[in-house]
Amino acid sequence: MIDMDKDTPAAPTSTEEDQAATFRMFMADIQQKLEAGEKRLQIPNGTLSNLHREPDYIMVIKIIATLEPTVNDLIAGGLSKGGGLGGVPNKITFAPVADFAADRLQLSGRAGKLELAYRLGMLDNEDVAFAGAVSAIRNRYAHNITNASRRLIDLVREAKKNDANLARKLFYGDNMDFEGMPNGFAKVMLAWSFSRFLESAELRLHVPKGDFLGGLLGLAGRDEDEAV
């Protein structure tokens, strides 16, 4: 006689089914936001929407390669929405500034693109912190070829030794515990954070924001702000 209790898998509980449904909705939300980013950047479908399935190194490189043009768009948008000098629209007067920022400024740093976009009101502190944290992980991949095959979670743990707040930066304020975290889960959460950054950018690109004087002159006053 077959022991059904032994050979038949237990039916999932309602709690397990609810958790599975919630996770599917979570993943669908990430994919929707990443697909919106693909559409805005006019890149092929699937370039971003399956990020968590990419090799770890490729995932991080794709995120950075998307952050750069997105931040460029935010800077140009912030400059064009500030009202202009003497009634002249910023999109005309300051187009060379946007071009200079896109071509010459680094993504991170005190006088980088992220800081300028923040000063223009096109990014908030959490957006800047996330992009800076991803840039730090990218550097670990890009500057040492031996890291190219390493897992994301291992490089994140190493980077945290130099930045105790890395978890909060990567996951928009959630201080998640990296110890014991599965690599696959870390990649899903990174995709979620990235989708949140893109969503934030989309909203700001379609809402009149930006203060060109605050952006341009704010960079010069950064030292004074930190000294207060």
Short mmCIF file of C-alpha atoms in Angstrom, two decimals:
data_model
loop_
_atom_site.label_atom_id
_atom_site.label_comp_id
_atom_site.label_asym_id
_atom_site.label_seq_id
_atom_site.Cartn_x
_atom_site.Cartn_y
_atom_site.Cartn_z
CA MET A 1 0.00 0.00 0.00
CA ILE A 2 1.29 3.44 -0.92
CA ASP A 3 1.70 5.82 1.93
CA MET A 4 0.07 8.98 0.51
CA ASP A 5 1.30 11.09 3.38
CA LYS A 6 4.88 10.12 2.55
CA ASP A 7 4.87 10.14 -1.25
CA THR A 8 2.47 12.99 -2.04
CA PRO A 9 3.83 16.54 -1.70
CA ALA A 10 1.89 18.60 0.78
CA ALA A 11 -0.50 21.07 -0.78
CA PRO A 12 0.68 24.66 -0.40
CA THR A 13 -0.96 26.51 2.42
CA SER A 14 -3.00 29.63 1.83
CA THR A 15 -0.18 31.65 3.39
CA GLU A 16 2.34 30.21 0.92
CA GLU A 17 -0.02 30.91 -1.97
CA ASP A 18 -0.51 34.48 -0.80
CA GLN A 19 3.24 34.98 -0.52
CA ALA A 20 3.78 33.57 -4.02
CA ALA A 21 1.09 35.85 -5.44
CA THR A 22 2.61 38.86 -3.69
CA PHE A 23 6.05 38.02 -5.08
CA ARG A 24 4.64 37.69 -8.61
CA MET A 25 3.05 41.12 -8.29
CA PHE A 26 6.33 42.50 -6.96
CA MET A 27 8.24 41.13 -9.95
CA ALA A 28 5.59 42.35 -12.40
CA ASP A 29 5.86 45.86 -10.95
CA ILE A 30 9.65 45.82 -11.38
CA GLN A 31 9.32 44.63 -14.96
CA GLN A 32 6.74 47.28 -15.80
CA LYS A 33 8.98 50.08 -14.57
CA LEU A 34 12.03 48.70 -16.36
CA GLU A 35 10.05 48.36 -19.59
CA ALA A 36 9.03 52.01 -19.25
CA GLY A 37 12.74 52.86 -19.05
CA GLU A 38 13.40 50.84 -22.20
CA LYS A 39 10.67 52.74 -24.02
CA ARG A 40 11.97 56.15 -22.96
CA LEU A 41 15.54 55.31 -23.97
CA GLN A 42 14.32 53.64 -27.19
CA ILE A 43 16.23 50.42 -26.59
CA PRO A 44 15.06 46.88 -27.48
CA ASN A 45 12.52 45.15 -25.27
CA GLY A 46 14.19 42.86 -22.76
CA THR A 47 17.37 44.91 -22.50
CA LEU A 48 16.46 45.89 -18.93
CA SER A 49 13.30 44.02 -18.01
CA ASN A 50 15.12 40.73 -17.24
CA LEU A 51 18.07 42.26 -15.44
CA HIS A 52 18.01 39.88 -12.48
CA ARG A 53 18.59 36.97 -14.88
CA GLU A 54 21.71 38.52 -16.40
CA PRO A 55 25.21 37.57 -15.24
CA ASP A 56 26.02 39.71 -12.21
CA TYR A 57 28.71 41.75 -13.95
CA ILE A 58 26.48 42.46 -16.96
CA MET A 59 23.59 43.45 -14.71
CA VAL A 60 25.64 46.11 -12.93
CA ILE A 61 27.14 47.42 -16.18
CA LYS A 62 23.68 47.71 -17.76
CA ILE A 63 22.38 49.65 -14.76
CA ILE A 64 25.24 52.14 -14.95
CA ALA A 65 24.87 52.41 -18.73
CA THR A 66 21.21 53.33 -18.17
CA LEU A 67 21.84 55.69 -15.26
CA GLU A 68 24.19 57.87 -17.32
CA PRO A 69 21.75 58.85 -20.12
CA THR A 70 18.88 59.07 -17.63
CA VAL A 71 20.77 61.56 -15.47
CA ASN A 72 21.75 63.47 -18.63
CA ASP A 73 18.04 63.75 -19.48
CA LEU A 74 17.28 64.94 -15.96
CA ILE A 75 19.92 67.66 -16.15
CA ALA A 76 18.64 68.85 -19.51
CA GLY A 77 15.08 68.74 -18.21
CA GLY A 78 15.98 70.67 -15.07
CA LEU A 79 17.73 73.37 -17.05
CA SER A 80 14.84 73.73 -19.50
CA LYS A 81 12.19 74.07 -16.78
CA GLY A 82 13.79 76.83 -14.74
CA GLY A 83 12.25 79.77 -16.64
CA GLY A 84 15.36 81.17 -18.28
CA LEU A 85 17.44 84.29 -17.77
CA GLY A 86 15.79 87.54 -18.77
CA GLY A 87 12.85 85.69 -20.30
CA VAL A 88 15.02 83.54 -22.56
CA PRO A 89 14.10 79.86 -22.20
CA ASN A 90 16.75 77.77 -20.51
CA LYS A 91 16.55 75.12 -23.21
CA ILE A 92 18.09 77.68 -25.54
CA THR A 93 20.43 79.57 -23.21
CA PHE A 94 21.75 76.56 -21.31
CA ALA A 95 21.79 73.85 -23.96
CA PRO A 96 25.63 74.03 -24.02
CA VAL A 97 25.64 73.48 -20.25
CA ALA A 98 23.61 70.29 -20.63
CA ASP A 99 25.94 69.12 -23.39
CA PHE A 100 28.99 69.91 -21.26
CA ALA A 101 27.54 67.98 -18.31
CA ALA A 102 26.77 64.97 -20.50
CA ASP A 103 30.21 64.89 -22.11
CA ARG A 104 32.59 66.06 -19.38
CA LEU A 105 31.21 65.44 -15.89
CA GLN A 106 31.65 62.18 -14.02
CA LEU A 107 28.51 60.46 -12.78
CA SER A 108 29.43 60.65 -9.09
CA GLY A 109 31.47 63.10 -7.04
CA ARG A 110 31.02 66.53 -5.53
CA ALA A 111 30.82 68.21 -8.95
CA GLY A 112 29.36 65.28 -10.87
CA LYS A 113 26.17 64.72 -12.82
CA LEU A 114 24.25 63.32 -9.86
CA GLU A 115 25.03 66.37 -7.76
CA LEU A 116 23.99 68.74 -10.54
CA ALA A 117 20.72 66.85 -11.10
CA TYR A 118 20.09 67.02 -7.35
CA ARG A 119 20.76 70.76 -7.25
CA LEU A 120 18.32 71.20 -10.13
CA GLY A 121 15.64 69.42 -8.11
CA MET A 122 15.53 66.46 -10.48
CA LEU A 123 16.83 63.84 -8.02
CA ASP A 124 16.39 63.45 -4.28
CA ASN A 125 18.93 62.28 -1.72
CA GLU A 126 17.90 58.62 -1.93
CA ASP A 127 18.18 58.62 -5.73
CA VAL A 128 21.69 60.07 -5.56
CA ALA A 129 22.73 57.66 -2.82
CA PHE A 130 21.49 54.67 -4.82
CA ALA A 131 23.28 55.70 -8.01
CA GLY A 132 26.49 56.39 -6.09
CA ALA A 133 26.35 52.99 -4.38
CA VAL A 134 25.84 51.17 -7.69
CA SER A 135 28.76 53.14 -9.14
CA ALA A 136 30.96 51.90 -6.28
CA ILE A 137 30.00 48.28 -7.06
CA ARG A 138 30.61 48.88 -10.77
CA ASN A 139 34.12 50.12 -9.98
CA ARG A 140 34.92 46.85 -8.23
CA TYR A 141 33.93 44.97 -11.36
CA ALA A 142 35.43 47.35 -13.90
CA HIS A 143 38.80 47.99 -12.26
CA ASN A 144 39.75 44.38 -11.57
CA ILE A 145 39.21 41.74 -14.25
CA THR A 146 39.42 38.98 -11.64
CA ASN A 147 36.13 40.25 -10.21
CA ALA A 148 34.21 39.82 -13.48
CA SER A 149 33.00 36.33 -12.59
CA ARG A 150 32.29 37.03 -8.92
CA ARG A 151 28.85 37.18 -7.38
CA LEU A 152 27.17 40.51 -6.76
CA ILE A 153 26.51 39.76 -3.10
CA ASP A 154 30.21 39.06 -2.44
CA LEU A 155 31.30 42.41 -3.90
CA VAL A 156 28.53 44.18 -2.00
CA ARG A 157 29.73 42.65 1.27
CA GLU A 158 33.26 43.80 0.53
CA ALA A 159 32.10 47.31 -0.37
CA LYS A 160 30.13 47.52 2.87
CA LYS A 161 33.38 47.26 4.82
CA ASN A 162 34.24 50.73 3.47
CA ASP A 163 30.71 52.11 3.75
CA ALA A 164 28.56 51.01 6.67
CA ASN A 165 25.50 52.65 5.07
CA LEU A 166 25.82 50.81 1.76
CA ALA A 167 22.68 48.72 2.34
CA ARG A 168 20.54 51.80 2.98
CA LYS A 169 21.92 53.42 -0.16
CA LEU A 170 21.40 50.41 -2.42
CA PHE A 171 17.90 49.67 -1.17
CA TYR A 172 16.41 53.13 -0.71
CA GLY A 173 16.64 53.37 3.03
CA ASP A 174 16.06 49.71 3.90
CA ASN A 175 18.99 48.52 5.99
CA MET A 176 18.93 44.93 4.77
CA ASP A 177 21.28 42.33 6.21
CA PHE A 178 23.74 41.13 3.56
CA GLU A 179 25.07 38.29 5.71
CA GLY A 180 23.40 35.10 4.59
CA MET A 181 21.46 36.87 1.82
CA PRO A 182 21.14 34.64 -1.29
CA ASN A 183 22.76 36.14 -4.35
CA GLY A 184 19.61 35.76 -6.41
CA PHE A 185 17.60 37.73 -3.87
CA ALA A 186 20.24 40.48 -3.83
CA LYS A 187 19.92 40.77 -7.62
CA VAL A 188 16.12 40.99 -7.45
CA MET A 189 16.36 43.72 -4.82
CA LEU A 190 18.92 45.63 -6.90
CA ALA A 191 16.54 45.43 -9.88
CA TRP A 192 13.78 46.79 -7.63
CA SER A 193 15.92 49.73 -6.50
CA PHE A 194 16.88 50.47 -10.09
CA SER A 195 13.23 50.36 -11.19
CA ARG A 196 12.44 52.82 -8.42
CA PHE A 197 15.17 55.17 -9.64
CA LEU A 198 13.78 55.04 -13.19
CA GLU A 199 10.25 55.65 -11.93
CA SER A 200 11.43 58.68 -9.96
CA ALA A 201 13.20 60.01 -13.06
CA GLU A 202 10.10 59.52 -15.22
CA LEU A 203 7.97 61.51 -12.78
CA ARG A 204 10.43 64.38 -12.59
CA LEU A 205 10.88 64.54 -16.34
CA HIS A 206 7.15 65.15 -16.69
CA VAL A 207 6.64 67.54 -13.75
CA PRO A 208 7.86 71.15 -13.96
CA LYS A 209 10.82 71.25 -11.61
CA GLY A 210 14.28 72.63 -11.58
CA ASP A 211 16.16 75.70 -10.48
CA PHE A 212 19.01 76.43 -12.85
CA LEU A 213 20.70 78.92 -10.53
CA GLY A 214 20.38 76.54 -7.59
CA GLY A 215 21.85 73.79 -9.70
CA LEU A 216 24.77 75.63 -11.24
CA LEU A 217 25.70 77.78 -8.28
CA GLY A 218 24.92 75.05 -5.76
CA LEU A 219 27.83 72.98 -6.98
CA ALA A 220 30.22 75.78 -6.07
CA GLY A 221 28.66 76.12 -2.61
CA ARG A 222 28.82 72.42 -1.74
CA ASP A 223 31.84 72.88 0.53
CA GLU A 224 30.06 75.60 2.50
CA ASP A 225 26.98 73.39 2.94
CA GLU A 226 29.05 70.55 4.36
CA ALA A 227 30.89 72.89 6.71
CA VAL A 228 27.67 74.07 8.38
#
